[in-house]
Each structure stands twice: as C-alpha cells, then as structure tokens.
C-alpha cells in the first residue's frame, strides 16, 4: 500500500507550512543563491545580497541556521572570524530557489507590462 | 556577442526584485499550486488554501492579477460569479513553486530535527 505523504503544506495546522514560510521568502532565496558558490562572511553576504539590512540578514541567517539550512563556522581568531555555509540540506534548496530568481529575471518584462496594463485600467 | 541578462535580482535597485518578492511568498506558492489544477472561485480557494484569511487572499489575488499571473473572470450573473485562473505566464510559475512546496513537505523531518537541536543549544 503506498504511504500517504506525511506532511501537507496546504493544511493550516501542518507544521511543514512553517518550513514553506521560511523558504518561500525573497531574502532566503537571495542568501541561499549567494551561499551556493562558497561559504561567506557576514560582510561579504551583505555586499552580495545588495540592499539587505544588517538586522534582516542577521535574522535570516539565524532562522536558516535553526532550520538546518545554513551552518555557522566560528574561528577563534582575534578578531573572531565567522563564516556561513550551506549545509547538505541547504544545498538541496539551491535549485528550486535559483529557479525562482531566474523566473523573476526572465519574466520581469512580462510582469512589468501586466502591471502597466492593470494600473491603466484602475 | 551574448546578450547580458537584462535584470539581476541581487541588485537592490533592479525592479525584478519586486517580482521575486511577489513569487517568493508562501501565500503566492499556495494560491498558484491550488489554481494549477483548475480555475476556482474565491470561496473554494479559501477552502483549498486552508487557513488563509479573506483579507490576505484578496490582497494576494489582486497582486497576482496585477503581475499578470492570475486572471479574474467576472460572469454577469445574479449574484455575480467570479473565478480566478492562472494565465499562461502564471502556469510557468507552477513548477518552481510546486518544487518549493514539495521541498517543505519532503524535508520537514530534517528541518524539525535541526530546530530541536538548535533550540537545545540555546
């Protein structure tokens, strides 16, 4: 007998929805895309994910670390060096999130045309 | 000479980031997944996307209509019937968003284990 899926994001009480909320997020997408190339320091992440505030990047990294998507390496140097890296689990997220980023870039001309048409009708 | 990509979501001032913000969103993901099977009325969408408030569903549908992802059909009946359907552009979003939903369902056990481990360390 085939096993039923354990989780269903369409059910409000299913805890997997908290995971969808975490990954279906523009900052998560950009941080995971940035880290897919290599581990990075906070400062370099802030440069790559252009426009992210220190507060939002801190919160995003903490949430991704809690969900097992990012690992934080702390090196006992003076001053301490901290690097962020995708975990094996986090690397499985790269393809679907990169697909979203590419969609936004490839289809933005269509989206913009739709917005102009919608706004003209209002 | 290869053409450079017109848009880059990693650049804060690139307008394609507004499109990424729209699609990298849990409600967008669930509405697009729900509408991928068939056009639906508001009431049925609210049932399928379990737990969404009327206000958030209204705003999500309006934003998706503005971005050309959803089309709104109004039938002049009494009472008026309104149905929502994915556009051709919206249908190209189904695969990447479904991939995110599946990721959340398939990897939730790992995410939960990571959360418990993280919380135990705090």
Tab-separated table of C-alpha atoms in Angstrom:
chain	number	residue	atom	x	y	z
A	1	UNK	CA	0.000	0.000	0.000
A	2	UNK	CA	1.547	3.367	-0.951
A	3	UNK	CA	2.423	5.514	2.018
A	4	UNK	CA	0.495	8.756	2.358
A	5	UNK	CA	2.631	11.907	2.400
A	6	UNK	CA	3.499	12.713	5.974
A	7	UNK	CA	3.145	16.476	5.524
A	8	UNK	CA	0.833	18.704	3.503
A	9	UNK	CA	1.578	22.440	3.279
A	10	UNK	CA	-1.995	23.148	2.183
A	11	UNK	CA	-3.262	22.190	5.645
A	12	UNK	CA	-3.060	25.167	8.006
A	13	UNK	CA	-2.133	23.043	11.002
A	14	UNK	CA	0.577	21.073	9.201
A	15	UNK	CA	3.940	22.115	10.655
A	16	UNK	CA	5.596	21.834	7.233
A	17	UNK	CA	3.940	25.160	6.424
A	18	UNK	CA	6.401	26.860	8.796
A	19	UNK	CA	9.169	25.474	6.607
A	20	UNK	CA	7.473	26.709	3.420
A	21	UNK	CA	7.140	30.167	5.000
A	22	UNK	CA	10.879	30.167	5.670
A	23	UNK	CA	11.978	29.110	2.194
A	24	UNK	CA	9.306	30.956	0.161
A	25	UNK	CA	10.892	34.274	1.083
A	26	UNK	CA	12.893	36.685	-1.074
A	27	UNK	CA	15.716	37.101	1.457
A	28	UNK	CA	16.050	33.349	1.954
A	29	UNK	CA	16.210	32.954	-1.826
A	30	UNK	CA	18.945	35.571	-2.195
A	31	UNK	CA	21.031	34.309	0.750
A	32	UNK	CA	20.865	30.683	-0.448
A	33	UNK	CA	21.775	31.748	-4.009
A	34	UNK	CA	24.703	33.813	-2.659
A	35	UNK	CA	25.991	30.965	-0.467
A	36	UNK	CA	25.680	28.361	-3.228
A	37	UNK	CA	29.009	29.460	-4.695
A	38	UNK	CA	31.026	29.395	-1.485
A	39	UNK	CA	30.923	29.999	2.267
A	40	UNK	CA	30.922	33.694	3.078
A	41	UNK	CA	31.447	36.148	5.884
A	42	UNK	CA	28.584	38.343	7.047
A	43	UNK	CA	30.086	41.460	5.490
A	44	UNK	CA	30.513	39.798	2.090
A	45	UNK	CA	26.976	38.423	2.226
A	46	UNK	CA	25.690	41.942	2.855
A	47	UNK	CA	27.551	43.114	-0.232
A	48	UNK	CA	26.303	40.255	-2.412
A	49	UNK	CA	22.696	40.452	-1.233
A	50	UNK	CA	22.659	44.112	-2.140
A	51	UNK	CA	20.299	46.234	-0.048
A	52	UNK	CA	19.672	43.781	2.812
A	53	UNK	CA	19.874	45.475	6.230
A	54	UNK	CA	22.207	44.087	8.899
A	55	UNK	CA	19.155	43.344	11.056
A	56	UNK	CA	17.310	41.375	8.367
A	57	UNK	CA	20.465	39.480	7.339
A	58	UNK	CA	21.135	38.568	10.989
A	59	UNK	CA	17.564	37.316	11.431
A	60	UNK	CA	17.553	35.461	8.115
A	61	UNK	CA	20.849	33.694	8.893
A	62	UNK	CA	19.682	32.769	12.400
A	63	UNK	CA	16.401	31.348	11.055
A	64	UNK	CA	18.222	29.427	8.310
A	65	UNK	CA	20.708	28.080	10.858
A	66	UNK	CA	17.834	26.986	13.110
A	67	UNK	CA	16.168	25.175	10.177
A	68	UNK	CA	19.409	23.341	9.338
A	69	UNK	CA	19.894	25.137	6.007
A	70	UNK	CA	22.969	27.181	6.950
A	71	UNK	CA	25.863	26.326	9.255
A	72	UNK	CA	27.810	28.994	11.107
A	73	UNK	CA	31.553	28.479	11.470
A	74	UNK	CA	33.252	30.460	14.219
A	75	UNK	CA	37.052	30.655	14.137
A	76	UNK	CA	38.823	31.568	17.369
A	77	UNK	CA	40.897	34.365	15.918
A	78	UNK	CA	41.316	37.936	17.051
A	79	UNK	CA	39.012	39.431	15.960
A	80	UNK	CA	36.844	36.275	15.677
A	81	UNK	CA	36.060	35.210	12.130
A	82	UNK	CA	32.572	33.898	11.353
A	83	UNK	CA	31.618	32.244	8.085
A	84	UNK	CA	28.276	30.962	6.834
A	85	UNK	CA	27.913	27.902	4.632
A	86	UNK	CA	25.025	25.929	3.163
A	87	UNK	CA	24.546	22.530	4.805
A	88	UNK	CA	23.874	19.418	2.700
A	89	UNK	CA	20.168	20.099	3.326
A	90	UNK	CA	20.622	23.731	2.307
A	91	UNK	CA	22.290	22.722	-0.950
A	92	UNK	CA	19.131	20.814	-1.938
A	93	UNK	CA	17.317	24.168	-1.778
A	94	UNK	CA	19.583	25.907	-4.233
A	95	UNK	CA	17.985	24.603	-7.450
A	96	UNK	CA	14.357	25.458	-6.561
A	97	UNK	CA	15.289	28.910	-5.220
A	98	UNK	CA	17.535	29.693	-8.148
A	99	UNK	CA	14.621	28.724	-10.422
A	100	UNK	CA	12.527	31.401	-8.700
A	101	UNK	CA	15.259	34.028	-9.056
A	102	UNK	CA	15.654	33.180	-12.740
A	103	UNK	CA	11.880	33.319	-13.230
A	104	UNK	CA	11.820	36.837	-11.766
A	105	UNK	CA	14.647	37.947	-14.061
A	106	UNK	CA	13.450	36.202	-17.219
A	107	UNK	CA	9.787	37.172	-16.937
A	108	UNK	CA	10.107	40.644	-15.490
A	109	UNK	CA	9.365	42.355	-18.804
A	110	UNK	CA	6.036	40.450	-18.937
A	111	UNK	CA	5.298	41.265	-15.284
A	112	UNK	CA	6.030	44.946	-15.893
A	113	UNK	CA	3.766	45.038	-18.954
A	114	UNK	CA	0.991	43.371	-16.921
A	115	UNK	CA	1.402	45.932	-14.126
A	116	UNK	CA	1.203	48.863	-16.523
A	117	UNK	CA	-1.888	47.415	-18.152
A	118	UNK	CA	-3.532	46.713	-14.758
A	119	UNK	CA	-2.742	50.175	-13.417
A	120	UNK	CA	-4.118	51.814	-16.572
A	121	UNK	CA	-7.448	50.018	-16.026
A	122	UNK	CA	-7.852	51.185	-12.413
B	1	UNK	CA	28.117	38.666	-28.689
B	2	UNK	CA	25.983	37.093	-25.960
B	3	UNK	CA	23.408	39.445	-24.505
B	4	UNK	CA	23.832	40.319	-20.854
B	5	UNK	CA	20.871	39.445	-18.643
B	6	UNK	CA	18.596	42.459	-18.507
B	7	UNK	CA	17.674	42.002	-14.855
B	8	UNK	CA	19.546	40.907	-11.723
B	9	UNK	CA	17.578	40.251	-8.527
B	10	UNK	CA	20.748	40.553	-6.447
B	11	UNK	CA	20.913	44.268	-7.234
B	12	UNK	CA	18.763	46.250	-4.817
B	13	UNK	CA	17.681	48.767	-7.421
B	14	UNK	CA	16.771	46.152	-10.049
B	15	UNK	CA	12.987	46.190	-10.465
B	16	UNK	CA	12.928	42.398	-10.982
B	17	UNK	CA	13.389	42.143	-7.212
B	18	UNK	CA	9.782	43.310	-6.779
B	19	UNK	CA	8.750	40.302	-8.852
B	20	UNK	CA	10.902	37.941	-6.758
B	21	UNK	CA	9.291	39.374	-3.607
B	22	UNK	CA	5.868	38.581	-5.048
B	23	UNK	CA	6.623	34.988	-6.063
B	24	UNK	CA	8.936	34.032	-3.165
B	25	UNK	CA	5.987	34.141	-0.780
B	26	UNK	CA	4.169	31.281	0.923
B	27	UNK	CA	0.678	32.535	0.015
B	28	UNK	CA	1.638	33.038	-3.620
B	29	UNK	CA	3.032	29.497	-3.658
B	30	UNK	CA	-0.141	28.002	-2.212
B	31	UNK	CA	-2.521	30.004	-4.441
B	32	UNK	CA	-0.565	29.129	-7.598
B	33	UNK	CA	-0.437	25.443	-6.591
B	34	UNK	CA	-4.199	25.486	-5.892
B	35	UNK	CA	-5.030	27.151	-9.226
B	36	UNK	CA	-2.766	24.857	-11.218
B	37	UNK	CA	-5.470	22.184	-11.276
B	38	UNK	CA	-8.342	24.391	-12.410
B	39	UNK	CA	-9.848	27.876	-12.197
B	40	UNK	CA	-11.550	28.444	-8.865
B	41	UNK	CA	-13.964	30.726	-7.092
B	42	UNK	CA	-12.768	32.783	-4.136
B	43	UNK	CA	-14.652	30.622	-1.658
B	44	UNK	CA	-13.140	27.396	-2.999
B	45	UNK	CA	-9.651	28.922	-2.972
B	46	UNK	CA	-10.128	29.823	0.671
B	47	UNK	CA	-11.032	26.210	1.399
B	48	UNK	CA	-8.082	24.805	-0.570
B	49	UNK	CA	-5.520	27.244	0.834
B	50	UNK	CA	-6.542	26.245	4.322
B	51	UNK	CA	-6.120	28.969	6.930
B	52	UNK	CA	-5.710	31.975	4.606
B	53	UNK	CA	-7.760	34.983	5.725
B	54	UNK	CA	-10.194	36.627	3.324
B	55	UNK	CA	-8.115	39.811	3.532
B	56	UNK	CA	-4.824	38.109	2.676
B	57	UNK	CA	-6.404	36.066	-0.126
B	58	UNK	CA	-7.972	39.230	-1.593
B	59	UNK	CA	-4.624	41.052	-1.490
B	60	UNK	CA	-2.698	38.058	-2.850
B	61	UNK	CA	-5.104	37.628	-5.780
B	62	UNK	CA	-5.052	41.349	-6.566
B	63	UNK	CA	-1.234	41.415	-6.538
B	64	UNK	CA	-1.041	38.276	-8.695
B	65	UNK	CA	-3.584	39.755	-11.128
B	66	UNK	CA	-1.556	42.968	-11.312
B	67	UNK	CA	1.618	40.979	-12.068
B	68	UNK	CA	-0.151	39.062	-14.858
B	69	UNK	CA	-0.011	35.716	-13.045
B	70	UNK	CA	-3.733	35.329	-12.365
B	71	UNK	CA	-6.724	36.402	-14.461
B	72	UNK	CA	-10.065	37.267	-12.906
B	73	UNK	CA	-13.196	36.214	-14.791
B	74	UNK	CA	-16.396	38.028	-13.845
B	75	UNK	CA	-19.663	36.486	-15.050
B	76	UNK	CA	-22.696	38.772	-15.180
B	77	UNK	CA	-24.977	36.504	-13.205
B	78	UNK	CA	-27.087	37.233	-10.173
B	79	UNK	CA	-25.280	37.018	-7.844
B	80	UNK	CA	-22.148	37.735	-9.923
B	81	UNK	CA	-19.783	34.808	-10.272
B	82	UNK	CA	-16.051	35.466	-10.137
B	83	UNK	CA	-13.423	32.873	-10.983
B	84	UNK	CA	-9.639	33.039	-10.817
B	85	UNK	CA	-7.359	31.285	-13.279
B	86	UNK	CA	-3.631	31.110	-13.903
B	87	UNK	CA	-2.535	32.966	-17.036
B	88	UNK	CA	-0.019	31.427	-19.448
B	89	UNK	CA	2.647	33.364	-17.511
B	90	UNK	CA	1.251	32.078	-14.213
B	91	UNK	CA	1.416	28.488	-15.421
B	92	UNK	CA	5.178	28.851	-15.927
B	93	UNK	CA	5.408	29.546	-12.186
B	94	UNK	CA	3.730	26.317	-11.166
B	95	UNK	CA	6.761	24.033	-11.448
B	96	UNK	CA	9.186	26.187	-9.404
B	97	UNK	CA	6.602	26.910	-6.703
B	98	UNK	CA	5.467	23.298	-6.501
B	99	UNK	CA	9.137	22.350	-6.098
B	100	UNK	CA	9.279	24.611	-3.031
B	101	UNK	CA	6.103	23.114	-1.560
B	102	UNK	CA	7.437	19.604	-2.107
B	103	UNK	CA	10.765	20.568	-0.552
B	104	UNK	CA	8.954	21.788	2.578
B	105	UNK	CA	6.975	18.546	2.795
B	106	UNK	CA	9.802	16.158	1.959
B	107	UNK	CA	12.459	17.764	4.164
B	108	UNK	CA	10.335	18.813	7.116
B	109	UNK	CA	11.548	15.947	9.295
B	110	UNK	CA	15.130	17.176	8.784
B	111	UNK	CA	14.117	20.794	9.435
B	112	UNK	CA	12.319	19.794	12.627
B	113	UNK	CA	15.338	17.804	13.856
B	114	UNK	CA	17.577	20.819	13.128
B	115	UNK	CA	15.229	23.117	15.050
B	116	UNK	CA	15.176	20.842	18.081
B	117	UNK	CA	18.944	20.573	18.051
B	118	UNK	CA	19.350	24.364	17.660
B	119	UNK	CA	16.878	25.155	20.440
B	120	UNK	CA	18.581	22.670	22.775
B	121	UNK	CA	21.890	24.534	22.274
B	122	UNK	CA	20.473	27.973	23.141
